[in-house]
C-alpha positions as semicolon CSV with decimal commas, in nm:
position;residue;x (nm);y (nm);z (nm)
1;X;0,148;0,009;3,760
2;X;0,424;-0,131;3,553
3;X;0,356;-0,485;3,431
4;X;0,658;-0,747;3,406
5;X;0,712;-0,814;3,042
6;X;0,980;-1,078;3,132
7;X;0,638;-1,322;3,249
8;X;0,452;-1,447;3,005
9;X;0,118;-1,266;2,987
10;X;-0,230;-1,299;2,810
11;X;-0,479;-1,075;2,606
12;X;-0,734;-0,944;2,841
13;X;-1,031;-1,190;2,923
14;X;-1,334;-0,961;2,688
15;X;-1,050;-1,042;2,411
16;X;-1,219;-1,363;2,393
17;X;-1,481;-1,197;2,210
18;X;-1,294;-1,046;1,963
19;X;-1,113;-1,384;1,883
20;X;-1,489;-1,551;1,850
21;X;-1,563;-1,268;1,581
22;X;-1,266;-1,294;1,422
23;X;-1,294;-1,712;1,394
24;X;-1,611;-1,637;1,263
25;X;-1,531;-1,382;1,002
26;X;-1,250;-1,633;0,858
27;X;-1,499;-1,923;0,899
28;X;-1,760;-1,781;0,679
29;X;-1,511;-1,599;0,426
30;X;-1,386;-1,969;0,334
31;X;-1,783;-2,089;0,301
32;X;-1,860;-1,800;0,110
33;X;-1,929;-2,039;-0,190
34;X;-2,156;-2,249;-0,033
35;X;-2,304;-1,963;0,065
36;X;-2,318;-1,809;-0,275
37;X;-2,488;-2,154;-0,403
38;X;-2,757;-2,167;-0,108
39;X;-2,822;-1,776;-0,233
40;X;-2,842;-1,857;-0,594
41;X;-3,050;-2,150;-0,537
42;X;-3,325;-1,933;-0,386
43;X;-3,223;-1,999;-0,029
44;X;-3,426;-2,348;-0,032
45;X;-3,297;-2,527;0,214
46;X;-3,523;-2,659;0,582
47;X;-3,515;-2,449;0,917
48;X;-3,387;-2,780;1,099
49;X;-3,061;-2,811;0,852
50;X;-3,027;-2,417;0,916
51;X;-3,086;-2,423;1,275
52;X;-2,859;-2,733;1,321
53;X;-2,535;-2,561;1,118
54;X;-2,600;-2,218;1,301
55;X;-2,540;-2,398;1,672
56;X;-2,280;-2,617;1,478
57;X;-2,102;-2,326;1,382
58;X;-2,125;-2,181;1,734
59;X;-2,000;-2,440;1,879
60;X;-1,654;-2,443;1,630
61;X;-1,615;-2,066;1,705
62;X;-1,598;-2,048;2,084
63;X;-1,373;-2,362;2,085
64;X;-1,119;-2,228;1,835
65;X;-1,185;-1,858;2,010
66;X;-1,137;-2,010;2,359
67;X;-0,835;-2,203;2,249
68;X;-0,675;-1,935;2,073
69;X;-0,714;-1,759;2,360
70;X;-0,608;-1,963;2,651
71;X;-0,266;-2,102;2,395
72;X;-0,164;-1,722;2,325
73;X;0,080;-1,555;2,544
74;X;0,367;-1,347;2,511
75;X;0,676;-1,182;2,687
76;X;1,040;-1,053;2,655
77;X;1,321;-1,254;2,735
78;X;1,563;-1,006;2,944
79;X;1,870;-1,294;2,825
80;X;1,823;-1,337;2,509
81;X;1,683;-0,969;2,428
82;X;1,401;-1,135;2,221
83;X;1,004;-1,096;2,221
84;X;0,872;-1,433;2,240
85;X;0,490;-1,536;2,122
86;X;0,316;-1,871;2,114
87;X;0,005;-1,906;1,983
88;X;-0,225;-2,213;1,831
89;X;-0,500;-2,402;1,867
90;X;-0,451;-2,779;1,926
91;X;-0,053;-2,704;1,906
92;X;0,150;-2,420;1,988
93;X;0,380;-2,213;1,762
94;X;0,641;-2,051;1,926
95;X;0,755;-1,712;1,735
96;X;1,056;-1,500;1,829
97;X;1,176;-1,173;1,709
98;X;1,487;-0,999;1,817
99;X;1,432;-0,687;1,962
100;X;1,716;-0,546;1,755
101;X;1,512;-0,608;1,409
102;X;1,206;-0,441;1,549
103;X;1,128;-0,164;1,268
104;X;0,786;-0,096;1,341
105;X;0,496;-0,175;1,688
106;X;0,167;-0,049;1,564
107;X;-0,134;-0,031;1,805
108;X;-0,443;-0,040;1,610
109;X;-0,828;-0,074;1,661
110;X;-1,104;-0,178;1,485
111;X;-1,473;-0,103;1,490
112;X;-1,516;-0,420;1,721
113;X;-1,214;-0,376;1,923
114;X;-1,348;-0,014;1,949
115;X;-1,687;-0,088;2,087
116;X;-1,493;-0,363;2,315
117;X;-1,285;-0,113;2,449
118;X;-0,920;-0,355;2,330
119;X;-0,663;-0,253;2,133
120;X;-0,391;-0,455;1,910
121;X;-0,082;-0,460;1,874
122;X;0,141;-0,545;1,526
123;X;0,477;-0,574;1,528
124;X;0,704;-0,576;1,202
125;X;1,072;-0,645;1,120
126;X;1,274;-0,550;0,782
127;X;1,346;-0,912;0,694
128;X;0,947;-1,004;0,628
129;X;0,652;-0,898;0,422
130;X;0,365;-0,968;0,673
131;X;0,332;-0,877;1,066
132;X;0,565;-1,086;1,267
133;X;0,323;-1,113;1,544
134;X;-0,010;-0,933;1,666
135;X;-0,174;-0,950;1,993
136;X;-0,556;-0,890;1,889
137;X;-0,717;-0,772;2,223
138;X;-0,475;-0,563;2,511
139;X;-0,569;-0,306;2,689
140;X;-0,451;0,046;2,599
141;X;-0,215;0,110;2,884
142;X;-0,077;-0,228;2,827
143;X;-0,044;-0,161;2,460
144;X;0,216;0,178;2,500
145;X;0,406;0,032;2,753
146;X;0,474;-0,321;2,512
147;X;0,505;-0,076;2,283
148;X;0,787;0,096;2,428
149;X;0,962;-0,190;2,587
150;X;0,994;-0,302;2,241
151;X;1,113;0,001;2,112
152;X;1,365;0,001;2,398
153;X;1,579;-0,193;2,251
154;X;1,670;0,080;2,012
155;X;1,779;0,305;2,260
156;X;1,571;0,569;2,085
157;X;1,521;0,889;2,257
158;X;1,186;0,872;2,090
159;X;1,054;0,585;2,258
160;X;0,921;0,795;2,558
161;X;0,737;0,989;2,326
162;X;0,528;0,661;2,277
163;X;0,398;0,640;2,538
164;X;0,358;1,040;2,616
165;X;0,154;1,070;2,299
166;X;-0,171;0,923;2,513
167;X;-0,058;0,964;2,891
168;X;-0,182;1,353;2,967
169;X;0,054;1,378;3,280
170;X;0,316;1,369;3,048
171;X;0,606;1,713;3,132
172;X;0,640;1,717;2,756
173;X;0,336;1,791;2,550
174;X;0,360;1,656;2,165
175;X;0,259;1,916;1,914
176;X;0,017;1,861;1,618
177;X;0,243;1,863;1,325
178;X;-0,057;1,788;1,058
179;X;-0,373;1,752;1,124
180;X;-0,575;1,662;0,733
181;X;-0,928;1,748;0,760
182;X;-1,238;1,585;0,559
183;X;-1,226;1,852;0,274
184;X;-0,870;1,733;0,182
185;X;-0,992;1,355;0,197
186;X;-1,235;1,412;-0,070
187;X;-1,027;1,663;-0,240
188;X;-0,805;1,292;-0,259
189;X;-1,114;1,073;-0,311
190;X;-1,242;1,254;-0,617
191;X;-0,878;1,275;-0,841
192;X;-0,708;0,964;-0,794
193;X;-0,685;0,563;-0,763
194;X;-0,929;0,520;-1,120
195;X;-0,756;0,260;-1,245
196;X;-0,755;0,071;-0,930
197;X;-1,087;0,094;-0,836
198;X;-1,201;-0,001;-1,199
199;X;-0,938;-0,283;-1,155
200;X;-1,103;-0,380;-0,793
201;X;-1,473;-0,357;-0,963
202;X;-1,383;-0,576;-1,238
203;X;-1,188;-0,841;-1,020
204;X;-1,488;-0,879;-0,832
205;X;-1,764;-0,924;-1,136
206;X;-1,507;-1,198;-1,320
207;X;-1,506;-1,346;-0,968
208;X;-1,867;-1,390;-0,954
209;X;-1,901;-1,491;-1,305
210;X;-1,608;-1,712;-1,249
211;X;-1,828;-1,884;-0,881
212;X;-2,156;-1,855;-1,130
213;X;-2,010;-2,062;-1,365
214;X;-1,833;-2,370;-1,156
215;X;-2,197;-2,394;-1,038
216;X;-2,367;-2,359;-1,341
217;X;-2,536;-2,077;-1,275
218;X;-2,409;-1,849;-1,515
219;X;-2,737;-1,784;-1,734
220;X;-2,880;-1,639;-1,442
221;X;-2,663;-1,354;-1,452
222;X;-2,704;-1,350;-1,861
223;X;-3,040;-1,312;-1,876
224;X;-3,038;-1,076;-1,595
225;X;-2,830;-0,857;-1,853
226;X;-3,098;-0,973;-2,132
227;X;-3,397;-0,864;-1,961
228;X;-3,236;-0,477;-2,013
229;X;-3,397;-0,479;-2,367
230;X;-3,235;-0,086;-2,436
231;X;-2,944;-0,170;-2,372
232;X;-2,890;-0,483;-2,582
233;X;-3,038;-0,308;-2,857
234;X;-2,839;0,036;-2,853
235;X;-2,446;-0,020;-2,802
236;X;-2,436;0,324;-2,819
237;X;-2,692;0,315;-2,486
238;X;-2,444;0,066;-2,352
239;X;-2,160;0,193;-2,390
240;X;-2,271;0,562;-2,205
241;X;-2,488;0,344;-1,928
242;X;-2,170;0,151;-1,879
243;X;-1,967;0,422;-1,848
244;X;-2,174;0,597;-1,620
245;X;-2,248;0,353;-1,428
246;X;-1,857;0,237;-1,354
247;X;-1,777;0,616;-1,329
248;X;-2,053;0,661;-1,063
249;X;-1,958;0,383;-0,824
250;X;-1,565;0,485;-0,894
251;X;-1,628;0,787;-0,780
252;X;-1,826;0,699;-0,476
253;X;-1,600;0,390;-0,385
254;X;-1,322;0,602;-0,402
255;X;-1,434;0,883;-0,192
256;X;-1,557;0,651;0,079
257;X;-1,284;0,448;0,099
258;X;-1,057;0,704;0,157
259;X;-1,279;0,914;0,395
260;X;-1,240;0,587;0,601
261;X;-0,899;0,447;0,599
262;X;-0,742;0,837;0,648
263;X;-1,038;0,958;0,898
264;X;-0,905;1,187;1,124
265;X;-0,543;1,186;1,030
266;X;-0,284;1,335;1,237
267;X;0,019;1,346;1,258
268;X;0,251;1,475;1,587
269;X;0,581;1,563;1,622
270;X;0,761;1,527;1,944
271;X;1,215;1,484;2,001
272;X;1,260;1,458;1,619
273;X;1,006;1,184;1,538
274;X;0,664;1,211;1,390
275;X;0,335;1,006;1,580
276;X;0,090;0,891;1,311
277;X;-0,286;0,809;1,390
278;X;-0,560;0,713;1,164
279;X;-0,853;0,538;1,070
280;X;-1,243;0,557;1,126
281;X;-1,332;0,191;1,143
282;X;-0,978;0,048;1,194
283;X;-0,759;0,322;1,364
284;X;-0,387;0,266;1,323
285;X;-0,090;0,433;1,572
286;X;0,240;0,424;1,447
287;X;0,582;0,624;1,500
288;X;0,808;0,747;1,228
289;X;1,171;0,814;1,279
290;X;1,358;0,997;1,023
291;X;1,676;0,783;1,045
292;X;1,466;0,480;0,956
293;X;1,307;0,679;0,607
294;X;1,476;0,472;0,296
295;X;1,324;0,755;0,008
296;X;1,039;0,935;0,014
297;X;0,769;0,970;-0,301
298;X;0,522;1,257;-0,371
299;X;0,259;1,217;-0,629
300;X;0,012;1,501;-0,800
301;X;-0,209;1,473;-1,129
302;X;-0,357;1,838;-1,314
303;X;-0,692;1,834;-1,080
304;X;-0,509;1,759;-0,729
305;X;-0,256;2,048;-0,810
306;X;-0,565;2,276;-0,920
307;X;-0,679;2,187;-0,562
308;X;-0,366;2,204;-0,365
309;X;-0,349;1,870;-0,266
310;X;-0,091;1,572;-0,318
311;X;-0,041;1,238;-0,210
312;X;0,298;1,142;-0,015
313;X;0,456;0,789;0,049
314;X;0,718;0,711;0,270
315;X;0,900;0,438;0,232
316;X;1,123;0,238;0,486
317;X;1,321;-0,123;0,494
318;X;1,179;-0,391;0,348
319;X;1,256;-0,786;0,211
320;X;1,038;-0,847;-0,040
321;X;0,913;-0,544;-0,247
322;X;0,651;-0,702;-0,371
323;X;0,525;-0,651;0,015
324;X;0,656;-0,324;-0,013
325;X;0,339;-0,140;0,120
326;X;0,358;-0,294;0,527
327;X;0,627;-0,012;0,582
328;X;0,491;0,234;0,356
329;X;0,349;0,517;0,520
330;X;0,122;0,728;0,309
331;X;0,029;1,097;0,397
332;X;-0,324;1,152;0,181
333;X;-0,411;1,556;0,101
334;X;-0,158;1,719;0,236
335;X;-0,043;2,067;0,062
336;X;0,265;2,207;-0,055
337;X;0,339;2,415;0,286
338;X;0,279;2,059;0,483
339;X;0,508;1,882;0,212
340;X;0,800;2,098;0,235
341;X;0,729;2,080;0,614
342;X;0,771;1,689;0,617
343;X;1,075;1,700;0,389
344;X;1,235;1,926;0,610
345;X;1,169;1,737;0,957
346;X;1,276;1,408;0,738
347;X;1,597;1,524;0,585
348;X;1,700;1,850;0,835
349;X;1,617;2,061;0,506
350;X;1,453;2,114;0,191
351;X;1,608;1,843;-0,075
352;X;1,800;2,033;-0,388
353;X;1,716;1,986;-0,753
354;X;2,103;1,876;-0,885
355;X;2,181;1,820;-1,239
356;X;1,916;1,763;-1,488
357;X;1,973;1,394;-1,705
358;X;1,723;1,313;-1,991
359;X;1,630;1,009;-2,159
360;X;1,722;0,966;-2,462
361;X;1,434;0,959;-2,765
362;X;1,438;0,580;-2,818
363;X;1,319;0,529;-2,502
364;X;0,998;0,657;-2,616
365;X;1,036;0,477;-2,953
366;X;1,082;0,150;-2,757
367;X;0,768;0,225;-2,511
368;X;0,537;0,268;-2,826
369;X;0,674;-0,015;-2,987
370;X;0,594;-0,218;-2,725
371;X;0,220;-0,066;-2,632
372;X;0,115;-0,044;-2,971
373;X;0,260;-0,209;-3,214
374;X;0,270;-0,551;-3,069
375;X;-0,086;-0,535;-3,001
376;X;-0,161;-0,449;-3,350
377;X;0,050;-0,737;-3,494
378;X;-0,183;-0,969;-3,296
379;X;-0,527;-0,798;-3,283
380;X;-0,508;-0,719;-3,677
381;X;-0,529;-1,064;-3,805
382;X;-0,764;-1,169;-3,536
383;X;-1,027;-0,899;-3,686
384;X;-0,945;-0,996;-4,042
385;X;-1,007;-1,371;-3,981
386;X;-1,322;-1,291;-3,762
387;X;-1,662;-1,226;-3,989
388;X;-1,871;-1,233;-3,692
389;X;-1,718;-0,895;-3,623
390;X;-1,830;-0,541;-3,782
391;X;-1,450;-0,448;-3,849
392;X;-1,544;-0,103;-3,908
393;X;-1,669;-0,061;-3,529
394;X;-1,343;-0,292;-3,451
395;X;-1,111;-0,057;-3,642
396;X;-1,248;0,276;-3,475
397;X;-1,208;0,150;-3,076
398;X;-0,824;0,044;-3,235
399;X;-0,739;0,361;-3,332
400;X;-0,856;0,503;-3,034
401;X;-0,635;0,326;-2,824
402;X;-0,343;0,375;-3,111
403;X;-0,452;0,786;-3,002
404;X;-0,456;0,735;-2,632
405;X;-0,123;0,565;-2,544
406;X;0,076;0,745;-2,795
407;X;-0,039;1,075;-2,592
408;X;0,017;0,898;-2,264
409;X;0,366;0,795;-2,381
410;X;0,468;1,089;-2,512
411;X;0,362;1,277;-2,216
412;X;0,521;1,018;-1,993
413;X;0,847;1,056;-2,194
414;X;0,836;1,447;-2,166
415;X;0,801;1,402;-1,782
416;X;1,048;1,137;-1,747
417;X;1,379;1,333;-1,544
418;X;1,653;1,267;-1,330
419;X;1,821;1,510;-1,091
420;X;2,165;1,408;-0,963
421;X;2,314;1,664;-0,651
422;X;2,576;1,571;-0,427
423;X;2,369;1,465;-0,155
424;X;1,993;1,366;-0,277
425;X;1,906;1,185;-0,608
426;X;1,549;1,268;-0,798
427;X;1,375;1,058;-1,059
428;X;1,031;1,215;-1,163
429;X;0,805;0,963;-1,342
430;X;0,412;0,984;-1,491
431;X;0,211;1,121;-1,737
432;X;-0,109;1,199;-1,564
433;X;-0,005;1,082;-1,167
434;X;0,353;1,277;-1,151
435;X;0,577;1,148;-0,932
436;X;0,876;1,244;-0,762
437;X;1,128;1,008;-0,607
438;X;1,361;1,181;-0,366
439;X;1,662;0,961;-0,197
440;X;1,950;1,018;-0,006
441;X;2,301;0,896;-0,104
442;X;2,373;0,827;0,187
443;X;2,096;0,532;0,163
444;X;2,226;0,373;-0,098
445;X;2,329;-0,003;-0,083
446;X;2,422;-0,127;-0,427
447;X;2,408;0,034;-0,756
448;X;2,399;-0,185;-1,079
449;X;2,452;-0,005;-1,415
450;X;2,359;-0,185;-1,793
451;X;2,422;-0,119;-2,123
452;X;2,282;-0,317;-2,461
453;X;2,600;-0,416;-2,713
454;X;2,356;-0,182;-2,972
455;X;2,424;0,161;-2,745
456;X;2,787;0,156;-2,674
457;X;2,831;0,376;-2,999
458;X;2,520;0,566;-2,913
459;X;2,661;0,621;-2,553
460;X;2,349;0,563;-2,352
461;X;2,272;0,319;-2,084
462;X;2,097;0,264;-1,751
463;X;2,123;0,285;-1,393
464;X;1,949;0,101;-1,133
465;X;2,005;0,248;-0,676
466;X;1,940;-0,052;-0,442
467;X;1,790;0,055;-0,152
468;X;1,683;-0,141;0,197
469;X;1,320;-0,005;0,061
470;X;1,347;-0,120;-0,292
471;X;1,477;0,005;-0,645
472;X;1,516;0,333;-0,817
473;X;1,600;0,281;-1,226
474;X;1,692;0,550;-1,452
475;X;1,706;0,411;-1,820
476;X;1,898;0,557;-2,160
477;X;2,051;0,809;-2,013
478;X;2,400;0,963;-2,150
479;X;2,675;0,621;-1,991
480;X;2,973;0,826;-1,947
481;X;2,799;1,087;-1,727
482;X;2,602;0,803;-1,540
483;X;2,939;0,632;-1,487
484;X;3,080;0,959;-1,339
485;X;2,813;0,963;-1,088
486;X;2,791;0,609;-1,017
487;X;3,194;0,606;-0,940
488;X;3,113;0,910;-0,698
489;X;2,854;0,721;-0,531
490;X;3,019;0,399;-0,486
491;X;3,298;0,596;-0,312
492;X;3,053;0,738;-0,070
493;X;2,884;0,377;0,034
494;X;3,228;0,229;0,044
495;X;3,403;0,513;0,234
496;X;3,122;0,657;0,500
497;X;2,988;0,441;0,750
498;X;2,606;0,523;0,786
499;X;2,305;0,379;0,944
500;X;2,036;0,321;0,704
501;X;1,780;0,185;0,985
């Protein structure tokens, strides 16, 4: 039965249920402190003061879940082509999106929404870096067809495959383009994301330490670390628990978390466009269409290419790009056969190498300057005016970072290329994580070139590509050849009249 998008209508009545869990998830997020306090004091607090706040706090919920509910609707107005939400709690916002700037309608599902039997909906637009609306509890049916009236406006022969994807009386049957099992998730789990892991792991101690001490509760976790006797009395001991430690949970945070964002990923082609699903505790639908692809990036260290594995990102329109990763859409573990594969569905064929640029040697001379030897200029005279230090010990962990990011920039120099052809542009980048920018000329929007007063007699300058989906630089590269290009491409933007979205 088709439903009548032009009448404002409401997330199903179980939804409510959803919106009480998810008060309650943002309710106790912002008391996490007191929480953390009532914890650290030993939980001493009386069973009347306990029972009291847990009926106070179910009281809040179900009137903020019960208001969010009954204040939400949504519909499209046929006049105006627009898709129209309001939403509150004691007053209404009223959001509208043009049809027209629709990019992307996602339906997802989380682990609640899952056992509820809902589904949402998320709906983005170029011009902002969060979701411009989401409906948090639909049924599926009503989910594709929103999703497709949306879509609509497009006039996208891809919008019936939408909603053919889940109907099985469909005449045309989608095929299975890629399908990446669990052995490529861990393959992916195991030889990337290090350094943000250990980034995430250490964000999250300084942020305890940091909630210890506005409490005063910091020498709880000191002589916690005290009471290990070994290991204050060995740095050696320390420095090898440490490491093993941080390397095991790494390792393990690493392999789950991507076992559980990329569960079951699939992807399925059907009139040109590709269907994406994913997700084992939040599952995520979303369509990609070729014509709306901005430049595409594929990543692979030593290990991953030992295991036939590499990590793909595909990038469309966006605002802000430091938001750049809401129209990202990544493709973990897939091989070379399934890369070319994608390429060739994206761009019609297999994207040419063109003419090899290099950067010239003082970039690398520049890179170490700046990694090493402004550090040294201000860690040097710290040690020397520090006696509380052993500066032999000091001295030995400096020149083994002096070791490690020479090797990293020299390697990242060697690796640093640029391939200009005469209808794709490549820029490979890395020293352990190499990766390969591919973009069409066709999708460029701006192009900005620089060049110091100190190079013009050396020749050498830089180039920066303005795309809808952010910026591709290429720095001290021969200027007179960049130039040549650059003229070549501005001809092309100015001259050809192509749709970017």
């Amino acid at each position: 039965m088709a439903v009548n998008f032009h009448e404002p209508q409401r997330q199903s009545k179980i939804g409510v249920l959803v919106l009480f869990l998810d008060t309650l998830y943002k309710i106790l997020r912002g008391f996490a402190p007191l929480l953390l306090v009532v914890f650290i004091n030993g939980g001493k607090i009386s069973m009347f003061l306990l029972f009291m706040g847990l009926v106070g706090t179910f009281l809040i919920v179900s009137c903020v879940a019960y208001l969010r509910y009954t204040n939400f609707t949504f519909h499209i107005d046929p006049n105006t082509d627009e898709f129209i939400v309001y939403d509150g709690i004691l007053s209404k916002t009223k959001t509208v999106v043009q049809l027209q700037k629709i990019q992307q309608v996602n339906i997802t599902q989380n682990l609640i929404q899952r056992i509820i039997r809902v589904y949402g909906v998320q709906v983005d637009t170029a011009g902002s870096d969060k979701h411009e609306s989401e409906i948090k509890a639909i049924s599926h049916e009503l989910a594709l067809e929103l999703k497709a009236k949306l879509l609509d406006a497009h006039k996208v022969a891809t919008v019936s495959s939408t909603t053919e994807v889940d109907e099985p009386n469909s005449e045309i049957k989608p095929s299975t383009f890629l399908k990446i099992n669990l052995i490529s998730l861990f393959k992916v789990g195991i030889t990337s994301n290090y350094i943000k892991s250990v980034g995430l792991i250490l964000t999250f101690f300084f942020s305890v330490w940091g909630k210890l001490h506005e409490i005063g509760k910091e020498e709880w976790l000191e002589d916690k670390i005290s009471e290990q006797d070994w290991m204050v009395n060995s740095i050696a001991y320390s420095i090898l628990f440490g490491f093993l430690v941080l390397f095991t949970v790494v390792f393990l945070m690493n392999v789950v978390r991507t076992v559980i964002r990329y569960f079951n990923y699939t992807m399925t082609e059907q009139k040109g466009s590709l269907l994406i699903s994913f997700g084992l505790i939040n599952t995520k639908n979303t369509i990609l269409r070729p014509s709306r692809v901005q430049f595409v990036t594929f990543s692979q260290n030593y290990f991953q290419k030992k295991l036939d594995v590499l990590e793909l990102k595909i990038k469309q329109a966006v605002t802000d790009e430091k938001n750049h990763h809401k129209d990202r859409i990544e493709v973990p573990g897939c091989n070379q056969h399934e890369k070319k594969a994608i390429l060739k569905l994206i761009y019609g064929k297999q994207p040419e190498q063109g003419m090899l640029l290099k950067s010239n040697w003082r970039r690398l001379v520049f890179a170490l300057f700046l990694t090493i030897v402004i550090p040294l200029c201000i860690l040097i005279p710290i040690v020397n005016n520090s006696p509380e230090l052993q500066v032999s010990e000091v001295y030995g962990v400096i020149m083994g970072y002096v070791l490690l990011m020479a090797t990293y920039q020299f390697f990242a120099y060697k690796t640093y290329r640029f391939f200009v052809g005469e209808n794709y542009i490549m820029r490979q980048t890395g020293a352990w994580d190499i990766a390969h920018d591919i973009l069409e000329t066709d999708k460029i929007q701006a192009i900005t070139t620089s060049q110091l007063f100190w190079h013009k007699s050396l020749n050498i300058g830089s180039v920066t590509l303005h795309t809808a989906a952010g910026n591709i630089s290429f720095y001290l590269a021969n200027f007179e050849t960049l130039k040549h290009y650059v003229n070549g491409w501005l001809y092309q933007v100015e001259s050809h009249d192509h749709n970017w979205m």
